[in-house]
């Protein structure tokens, strides 16, 4: 059974490609490589023994996407393609709205034309905004995202829900991620951001490997036990397994279903730093700086719906996430450019 992963060469996409192949799916990846590397395809093959089909395209370009559907009998799509930085989205909101909405709309339109009816969307816990209190549950109201990135996720969720209402054959799972970190235990694939990292773990690992002098901790005056932001950190391999389960579900059901993917536990920035230092044996120099726009104090999941509907739950703990992140970074100090 063939499944298309848009943005499948990225951090979460590449790990999901591995998990899907290991689950028996035929994986097709479409990615413009704007924030990923072609070497990822080689690494996926090295891990699984199977080379996924790869198309270097912008999936917002209908003329480029249609031949992928014409050449393959695609039965489901996992949609990762999109810009993903919260702080960057506050600086260049129009680019985020244009890119993220265009990619989703084009993919959904082409799916409809080619009778492909299973859709898994890479959404985000940012849709819960700043008025809900953790743990976040799927029944909570959405619609108050604190940044343009989160608002694009909200808008796409609404688009997908409306499309499912209009097309009784369409089935969608809206996966609301919390904070993915870690790397594949093999050390062959991991997070390799272009430029200055926007996420915590690659920043920590780049300090540990000597690429950066120190870690900037954005705010120590939040109403949390140590003053730093609390997040639900989830191992990227656990997250990838969640996508396999979500696609299995989408192929059997109809309608739109929002589902959290998280551990159900919150850890502060300093908790993560301490866990990394213990896992790696390397002290991390840090500096407290001003809060980032769009960040909230506490964010963690109620993951019971994923357990109930998908028979999925996170298996790795924070120490595993840190150990695997360090294994990736120390063996690939320059990411895929080594």
PDB file of C-alpha atoms in Angstrom, residues 15-253:
ATOM      1  CA  UNK A  15      11.576   9.105  11.112  1.00  0.00           C
ATOM      2  CA  UNK A  16       8.003   8.483  10.004  1.00  0.00           C
ATOM      3  CA  UNK A  17       9.269   7.143   6.672  1.00  0.00           C
ATOM      4  CA  UNK A  18      11.363   4.594   8.578  1.00  0.00           C
ATOM      5  CA  UNK A  19       8.430   3.602  10.778  1.00  0.00           C
ATOM      6  CA  UNK A  20       6.053   3.307   7.809  1.00  0.00           C
ATOM      7  CA  UNK A  21       8.475   1.152   5.823  1.00  0.00           C
ATOM      8  CA  UNK A  22       9.033  -1.084   8.843  1.00  0.00           C
ATOM      9  CA  UNK A  23       5.246  -1.399   9.179  1.00  0.00           C
ATOM     10  CA  UNK A  24       5.012  -2.665   5.592  1.00  0.00           C
ATOM     11  CA  UNK A  25       3.929   0.461   3.725  1.00  0.00           C
ATOM     12  CA  UNK A  26       5.373   1.534   0.374  1.00  0.00           C
ATOM     13  CA  UNK A  27       6.666   5.034   1.068  1.00  0.00           C
ATOM     14  CA  UNK A  28       6.854   7.887  -1.424  1.00  0.00           C
ATOM     15  CA  UNK A  29       8.507  11.138  -0.322  1.00  0.00           C
ATOM     16  CA  UNK A  30       7.895  14.567  -1.879  1.00  0.00           C
ATOM     17  CA  UNK A  31      10.110  17.346  -0.511  1.00  0.00           C
ATOM     18  CA  UNK A  32      11.647  20.521  -1.918  1.00  0.00           C
ATOM     19  CA  UNK A  33      14.675  20.108   0.415  1.00  0.00           C
ATOM     20  CA  UNK A  34      14.355  23.706   1.642  1.00  0.00           C
ATOM     21  CA  UNK A  35      14.969  22.506   5.207  1.00  0.00           C
ATOM     22  CA  UNK A  36      16.289  18.988   4.673  1.00  0.00           C
ATOM     23  CA  UNK A  37      18.913  17.005   2.770  1.00  0.00           C
ATOM     24  CA  UNK A  38      18.869  14.486  -0.056  1.00  0.00           C
ATOM     25  CA  UNK A  39      21.240  12.371   2.065  1.00  0.00           C
ATOM     26  CA  UNK A  40      18.250  11.561   4.267  1.00  0.00           C
ATOM     27  CA  UNK A  41      16.985   9.202   1.578  1.00  0.00           C
ATOM     28  CA  UNK A  42      20.256   7.240   1.717  1.00  0.00           C
ATOM     29  CA  UNK A  43      20.042   7.080   5.513  1.00  0.00           C
ATOM     30  CA  UNK A  44      16.441   5.799   5.410  1.00  0.00           C
ATOM     31  CA  UNK A  45      17.596   3.067   3.037  1.00  0.00           C
ATOM     32  CA  UNK A  46      20.529   2.216   5.323  1.00  0.00           C
ATOM     33  CA  UNK A  47      18.186   1.774   8.310  1.00  0.00           C
ATOM     34  CA  UNK A  48      15.372  -0.113   6.590  1.00  0.00           C
ATOM     35  CA  UNK A  49      17.000  -1.821   3.605  1.00  0.00           C
ATOM     36  CA  UNK A  50      14.366  -0.165   1.410  1.00  0.00           C
ATOM     37  CA  UNK A  51      14.812   3.003  -0.619  1.00  0.00           C
ATOM     38  CA  UNK A  52      11.663   5.151  -0.707  1.00  0.00           C
ATOM     39  CA  UNK A  53      10.633   6.743  -3.979  1.00  0.00           C
ATOM     40  CA  UNK A  54      11.621  10.415  -3.910  1.00  0.00           C
ATOM     41  CA  UNK A  55      10.359  13.479  -5.784  1.00  0.00           C
ATOM     42  CA  UNK A  56      12.071  16.821  -5.325  1.00  0.00           C
ATOM     43  CA  UNK A  57       9.092  19.146  -5.713  1.00  0.00           C
ATOM     44  CA  UNK A  58       7.189  21.901  -3.975  1.00  0.00           C
ATOM     45  CA  UNK A  59       3.847  20.265  -3.211  1.00  0.00           C
ATOM     46  CA  UNK A  60       2.121  23.657  -3.465  1.00  0.00           C
ATOM     47  CA  UNK A  61       2.844  23.390  -7.207  1.00  0.00           C
ATOM     48  CA  UNK A  62      -0.080  21.403  -8.602  1.00  0.00           C
ATOM     49  CA  UNK A  63       1.655  20.816 -11.937  1.00  0.00           C
ATOM     50  CA  UNK A  64       4.561  19.179 -10.081  1.00  0.00           C
ATOM     51  CA  UNK A  65       2.401  17.182  -7.661  1.00  0.00           C
ATOM     52  CA  UNK A  66      -0.065  15.647 -10.113  1.00  0.00           C
ATOM     53  CA  UNK A  67       2.536  13.444 -11.880  1.00  0.00           C
ATOM     54  CA  UNK A  68       3.357  11.864  -8.499  1.00  0.00           C
ATOM     55  CA  UNK A  69      -0.259  10.716  -8.212  1.00  0.00           C
ATOM     56  CA  UNK A  70      -0.360   9.730 -11.884  1.00  0.00           C
ATOM     57  CA  UNK A  71       2.699   7.491 -11.499  1.00  0.00           C
ATOM     58  CA  UNK A  72       1.724   5.877  -8.199  1.00  0.00           C
ATOM     59  CA  UNK A  73      -1.420   4.379  -6.717  1.00  0.00           C
ATOM     60  CA  UNK A  74      -1.367   6.519  -3.581  1.00  0.00           C
ATOM     61  CA  UNK A  75      -3.929   5.483  -0.949  1.00  0.00           C
ATOM     62  CA  UNK A  76      -2.980   7.871   1.833  1.00  0.00           C
ATOM     63  CA  UNK A  77      -1.062  11.084   2.482  1.00  0.00           C
ATOM     64  CA  UNK A  78       0.801  12.222   5.595  1.00  0.00           C
ATOM     65  CA  UNK A  79       1.212  15.964   5.236  1.00  0.00           C
ATOM     66  CA  UNK A  80       4.328  17.413   6.897  1.00  0.00           C
ATOM     67  CA  UNK A  81       5.277  20.050   4.308  1.00  0.00           C
ATOM     68  CA  UNK A  82       5.227  23.548   5.754  1.00  0.00           C
ATOM     69  CA  UNK A  83       7.217  26.187   7.603  1.00  0.00           C
ATOM     70  CA  UNK A  84       7.453  25.422  11.322  1.00  0.00           C
ATOM     71  CA  UNK A  85       9.211  28.116  13.372  1.00  0.00           C
ATOM     72  CA  UNK A  86       7.086  29.999  15.925  1.00  0.00           C
ATOM     73  CA  UNK A  87       9.427  33.032  16.249  1.00  0.00           C
ATOM     74  CA  UNK A  88      10.061  33.211  12.499  1.00  0.00           C
ATOM     75  CA  UNK A  89       6.320  33.171  11.845  1.00  0.00           C
ATOM     76  CA  UNK A  90       5.945  36.346  13.922  1.00  0.00           C
ATOM     77  CA  UNK A  91       8.556  38.063  11.733  1.00  0.00           C
ATOM     78  CA  UNK A  92       7.354  36.905   8.303  1.00  0.00           C
ATOM     79  CA  UNK A  93       3.674  36.003   8.770  1.00  0.00           C
ATOM     80  CA  UNK A  94       2.660  36.427   5.131  1.00  0.00           C
ATOM     81  CA  UNK A  95       5.186  33.807   3.998  1.00  0.00           C
ATOM     82  CA  UNK A  96       3.846  31.396   6.594  1.00  0.00           C
ATOM     83  CA  UNK A  97       0.230  31.889   5.556  1.00  0.00           C
ATOM     84  CA  UNK A  98       1.072  31.606   1.862  1.00  0.00           C
ATOM     85  CA  UNK A  99       3.253  28.522   2.151  1.00  0.00           C
ATOM     86  CA  UNK A 100       1.412  26.513   4.771  1.00  0.00           C
ATOM     87  CA  UNK A 101      -2.081  27.097   3.396  1.00  0.00           C
ATOM     88  CA  UNK A 102      -1.070  26.646  -0.245  1.00  0.00           C
ATOM     89  CA  UNK A 103       0.671  23.318   0.372  1.00  0.00           C
ATOM     90  CA  UNK A 104      -2.293  21.912   2.317  1.00  0.00           C
ATOM     91  CA  UNK A 105      -4.916  23.110  -0.167  1.00  0.00           C
ATOM     92  CA  UNK A 106      -3.048  21.793  -3.187  1.00  0.00           C
ATOM     93  CA  UNK A 107      -2.477  18.388  -1.599  1.00  0.00           C
ATOM     94  CA  UNK A 108      -6.145  18.055  -0.610  1.00  0.00           C
ATOM     95  CA  UNK A 109      -7.346  19.134  -4.068  1.00  0.00           C
ATOM     96  CA  UNK A 110      -5.086  16.671  -5.858  1.00  0.00           C
ATOM     97  CA  UNK A 111      -6.059  13.893  -3.448  1.00  0.00           C
ATOM     98  CA  UNK A 112      -9.717  14.482  -4.288  1.00  0.00           C
ATOM     99  CA  UNK A 113      -9.025  14.398  -8.013  1.00  0.00           C
ATOM    100  CA  UNK A 114      -7.153  11.081  -7.713  1.00  0.00           C
ATOM    101  CA  UNK A 115      -9.585   9.373  -5.328  1.00  0.00           C
ATOM    102  CA  UNK A 116      -7.161   9.293  -2.413  1.00  0.00           C
ATOM    103  CA  UNK A 117      -9.154   9.533   0.800  1.00  0.00           C
ATOM    104  CA  UNK A 118      -6.872   8.990   3.843  1.00  0.00           C
ATOM    105  CA  UNK A 119      -5.146  12.116   5.176  1.00  0.00           C
ATOM    106  CA  UNK A 120      -2.953  12.538   8.265  1.00  0.00           C
ATOM    107  CA  UNK A 121      -2.094  16.135   9.109  1.00  0.00           C
ATOM    108  CA  UNK A 122       0.952  17.346  10.999  1.00  0.00           C
ATOM    109  CA  UNK A 123      -0.794  19.772  13.346  1.00  0.00           C
ATOM    110  CA  UNK A 124       0.404  21.248  16.625  1.00  0.00           C
ATOM    111  CA  UNK A 125      -0.430  21.803  20.271  1.00  0.00           C
ATOM    112  CA  UNK A 126      -0.222  25.534  19.494  1.00  0.00           C
ATOM    113  CA  UNK A 127      -3.871  25.304  18.371  1.00  0.00           C
ATOM    114  CA  UNK A 128      -4.859  25.228  22.048  1.00  0.00           C
ATOM    115  CA  UNK A 129      -3.664  28.831  22.477  1.00  0.00           C
ATOM    116  CA  UNK A 130      -2.969  30.492  25.821  1.00  0.00           C
ATOM    117  CA  UNK A 131      -6.374  30.434  27.528  1.00  0.00           C
ATOM    118  CA  UNK A 132      -6.680  26.669  28.034  1.00  0.00           C
ATOM    119  CA  UNK A 133      -4.945  25.076  31.018  1.00  0.00           C
ATOM    120  CA  UNK A 134      -2.733  21.999  30.713  1.00  0.00           C
ATOM    121  CA  UNK A 135      -3.158  19.124  30.293  1.00  0.00           C
ATOM    122  CA  UNK A 136      -4.654  19.896  26.907  1.00  0.00           C
ATOM    123  CA  UNK A 137      -7.566  17.697  25.802  1.00  0.00           C
ATOM    124  CA  UNK A 138      -8.923  17.430  22.256  1.00  0.00           C
ATOM    125  CA  UNK A 139     -12.377  18.596  23.394  1.00  0.00           C
ATOM    126  CA  UNK A 140     -10.999  21.972  24.510  1.00  0.00           C
ATOM    127  CA  UNK A 141     -11.834  25.025  22.379  1.00  0.00           C
ATOM    128  CA  UNK A 142      -9.274  26.121  19.817  1.00  0.00           C
ATOM    129  CA  UNK A 143      -9.001  29.344  17.893  1.00  0.00           C
ATOM    130  CA  UNK A 144      -6.703  31.495  20.015  1.00  0.00           C
ATOM    131  CA  UNK A 145      -3.232  30.644  18.687  1.00  0.00           C
ATOM    132  CA  UNK A 146      -0.530  33.025  19.912  1.00  0.00           C
ATOM    133  CA  UNK A 147       1.451  33.185  16.655  1.00  0.00           C
ATOM    134  CA  UNK A 148       0.988  32.927  12.868  1.00  0.00           C
ATOM    135  CA  UNK A 149       2.488  29.427  12.741  1.00  0.00           C
ATOM    136  CA  UNK A 150      -0.160  28.177  15.150  1.00  0.00           C
ATOM    137  CA  UNK A 151      -2.867  30.045  13.291  1.00  0.00           C
ATOM    138  CA  UNK A 152      -1.942  28.281  10.039  1.00  0.00           C
ATOM    139  CA  UNK A 153      -2.376  24.959  11.843  1.00  0.00           C
ATOM    140  CA  UNK A 154      -5.780  26.075  13.116  1.00  0.00           C
ATOM    141  CA  UNK A 155      -6.857  27.195   9.667  1.00  0.00           C
ATOM    142  CA  UNK A 156      -5.748  23.958   8.030  1.00  0.00           C
ATOM    143  CA  UNK A 157      -7.530  21.906  10.690  1.00  0.00           C
ATOM    144  CA  UNK A 158     -10.722  23.806   9.865  1.00  0.00           C
ATOM    145  CA  UNK A 159     -10.183  23.312   6.132  1.00  0.00           C
ATOM    146  CA  UNK A 160      -9.747  19.570   6.650  1.00  0.00           C
ATOM    147  CA  UNK A 161     -12.830  19.306   8.869  1.00  0.00           C
ATOM    148  CA  UNK A 162     -14.924  21.157   6.291  1.00  0.00           C
ATOM    149  CA  UNK A 163     -13.549  18.961   3.492  1.00  0.00           C
ATOM    150  CA  UNK A 164     -14.492  15.830   5.450  1.00  0.00           C
ATOM    151  CA  UNK A 165     -18.027  17.126   5.943  1.00  0.00           C
ATOM    152  CA  UNK A 166     -18.355  17.764   2.217  1.00  0.00           C
ATOM    153  CA  UNK A 167     -16.758  14.497   1.098  1.00  0.00           C
ATOM    154  CA  UNK A 168     -18.064  11.456   2.951  1.00  0.00           C
ATOM    155  CA  UNK A 169     -15.189   9.319   1.648  1.00  0.00           C
ATOM    156  CA  UNK A 170     -12.477  11.557   3.113  1.00  0.00           C
ATOM    157  CA  UNK A 171     -10.887  10.427   6.375  1.00  0.00           C
ATOM    158  CA  UNK A 172      -8.475  12.624   8.300  1.00  0.00           C
ATOM    159  CA  UNK A 173      -6.494  12.422  11.523  1.00  0.00           C
ATOM    160  CA  UNK A 174      -5.270  15.778  12.837  1.00  0.00           C
ATOM    161  CA  UNK A 175      -2.216  14.951  14.925  1.00  0.00           C
ATOM    162  CA  UNK A 176      -1.551  17.658  17.476  1.00  0.00           C
ATOM    163  CA  UNK A 177       2.144  17.303  18.304  1.00  0.00           C
ATOM    164  CA  UNK A 178       3.704  18.501  21.471  1.00  0.00           C
ATOM    165  CA  UNK A 179       7.544  18.889  21.458  1.00  0.00           C
ATOM    166  CA  UNK A 180       9.430  16.280  19.410  1.00  0.00           C
ATOM    167  CA  UNK A 181      13.077  15.691  20.303  1.00  0.00           C
ATOM    168  CA  UNK A 182      15.491  12.765  20.134  1.00  0.00           C
ATOM    169  CA  UNK A 183      16.769  10.899  17.087  1.00  0.00           C
ATOM    170  CA  UNK A 184      16.729   7.423  15.632  1.00  0.00           C
ATOM    171  CA  UNK A 185      18.699   5.073  17.925  1.00  0.00           C
ATOM    172  CA  UNK A 186      20.969   4.179  14.984  1.00  0.00           C
ATOM    173  CA  UNK A 187      22.291   7.743  14.924  1.00  0.00           C
ATOM    174  CA  UNK A 188      21.769   7.856  11.157  1.00  0.00           C
ATOM    175  CA  UNK A 189      18.919  10.377  11.100  1.00  0.00           C
ATOM    176  CA  UNK A 190      18.103  13.240  13.435  1.00  0.00           C
ATOM    177  CA  UNK A 191      17.307  16.927  13.624  1.00  0.00           C
ATOM    178  CA  UNK A 192      19.553  19.082  11.417  1.00  0.00           C
ATOM    179  CA  UNK A 193      18.088  22.597  11.215  1.00  0.00           C
ATOM    180  CA  UNK A 194      19.387  25.187   8.786  1.00  0.00           C
ATOM    181  CA  UNK A 195      20.967  28.193  10.511  1.00  0.00           C
ATOM    182  CA  UNK A 196      20.261  28.975  14.156  1.00  0.00           C
ATOM    183  CA  UNK A 197      18.013  26.294  15.699  1.00  0.00           C
ATOM    184  CA  UNK A 198      14.526  27.323  16.749  1.00  0.00           C
ATOM    185  CA  UNK A 199      13.975  24.253  18.929  1.00  0.00           C
ATOM    186  CA  UNK A 200      15.605  23.474  22.257  1.00  0.00           C
ATOM    187  CA  UNK A 201      17.338  20.140  21.715  1.00  0.00           C
ATOM    188  CA  UNK A 202      19.394  20.907  18.578  1.00  0.00           C
ATOM    189  CA  UNK A 203      20.509  24.108  20.306  1.00  0.00           C
ATOM    190  CA  UNK A 204      21.701  22.063  23.315  1.00  0.00           C
ATOM    191  CA  UNK A 205      23.467  19.469  21.157  1.00  0.00           C
ATOM    192  CA  UNK A 206      25.211  22.140  19.075  1.00  0.00           C
ATOM    193  CA  UNK A 207      26.549  23.696  22.278  1.00  0.00           C
ATOM    194  CA  UNK A 208      27.702  20.249  23.426  1.00  0.00           C
ATOM    195  CA  UNK A 209      29.530  19.556  20.170  1.00  0.00           C
ATOM    196  CA  UNK A 210      31.229  22.969  20.243  1.00  0.00           C
ATOM    197  CA  UNK A 211      29.361  24.664  17.406  1.00  0.00           C
ATOM    198  CA  UNK A 212      27.799  27.244  19.723  1.00  0.00           C
ATOM    199  CA  UNK A 213      29.166  28.941  22.816  1.00  0.00           C
ATOM    200  CA  UNK A 214      26.080  28.712  24.983  1.00  0.00           C
ATOM    201  CA  UNK A 215      22.388  27.955  25.133  1.00  0.00           C
ATOM    202  CA  UNK A 216      19.971  30.878  25.248  1.00  0.00           C
ATOM    203  CA  UNK A 217      17.161  30.146  27.712  1.00  0.00           C
ATOM    204  CA  UNK A 218      14.184  32.277  26.757  1.00  0.00           C
ATOM    205  CA  UNK A 219      12.806  33.525  30.051  1.00  0.00           C
ATOM    206  CA  UNK A 220      13.169  32.372  33.668  1.00  0.00           C
ATOM    207  CA  UNK A 221      10.194  34.274  35.057  1.00  0.00           C
ATOM    208  CA  UNK A 222       7.335  32.007  33.985  1.00  0.00           C
ATOM    209  CA  UNK A 223       4.942  30.745  36.692  1.00  0.00           C
ATOM    210  CA  UNK A 224       6.627  27.304  36.740  1.00  0.00           C
ATOM    211  CA  UNK A 225       8.728  25.509  39.393  1.00  0.00           C
ATOM    212  CA  UNK A 226      12.060  26.822  38.068  1.00  0.00           C
ATOM    213  CA  UNK A 227      10.773  29.790  36.056  1.00  0.00           C
ATOM    214  CA  UNK A 228      11.482  28.278  32.647  1.00  0.00           C
ATOM    215  CA  UNK A 229       8.862  27.105  30.165  1.00  0.00           C
ATOM    216  CA  UNK A 230       7.363  23.641  30.631  1.00  0.00           C
ATOM    217  CA  UNK A 231       6.694  21.455  27.614  1.00  0.00           C
ATOM    218  CA  UNK A 232       5.682  17.886  26.811  1.00  0.00           C
ATOM    219  CA  UNK A 233       8.794  16.475  25.132  1.00  0.00           C
ATOM    220  CA  UNK A 234       8.145  13.384  23.029  1.00  0.00           C
ATOM    221  CA  UNK A 235      10.693  11.124  21.358  1.00  0.00           C
ATOM    222  CA  UNK A 236      10.536  11.494  17.581  1.00  0.00           C
ATOM    223  CA  UNK A 237      10.479   7.699  17.153  1.00  0.00           C
ATOM    224  CA  UNK A 238       7.399   7.501  19.376  1.00  0.00           C
ATOM    225  CA  UNK A 239       5.885  10.306  17.311  1.00  0.00           C
ATOM    226  CA  UNK A 240       6.666   8.431  14.087  1.00  0.00           C
ATOM    227  CA  UNK A 241       4.943   5.321  15.426  1.00  0.00           C
ATOM    228  CA  UNK A 242       1.931   7.514  16.137  1.00  0.00           C
ATOM    229  CA  UNK A 243       1.760   8.372  12.427  1.00  0.00           C
ATOM    230  CA  UNK A 244       1.717   4.705  11.485  1.00  0.00           C
ATOM    231  CA  UNK A 245      -1.195   4.140  13.854  1.00  0.00           C
ATOM    232  CA  UNK A 246      -2.938   7.274  12.558  1.00  0.00           C
ATOM    233  CA  UNK A 247      -2.686   6.128   8.943  1.00  0.00           C
ATOM    234  CA  UNK A 248      -3.965   2.680   9.910  1.00  0.00           C
ATOM    235  CA  UNK A 249      -6.934   4.424  11.536  1.00  0.00           C
ATOM    236  CA  UNK A 250      -7.571   6.843   8.636  1.00  0.00           C
ATOM    237  CA  UNK A 251      -7.725   3.960   6.175  1.00  0.00           C
ATOM    238  CA  UNK A 252     -10.505   2.321   8.216  1.00  0.00           C
ATOM    239  CA  UNK A 253     -12.638   5.300   9.216  1.00  0.00           C
TER     240      UNK A 253
END
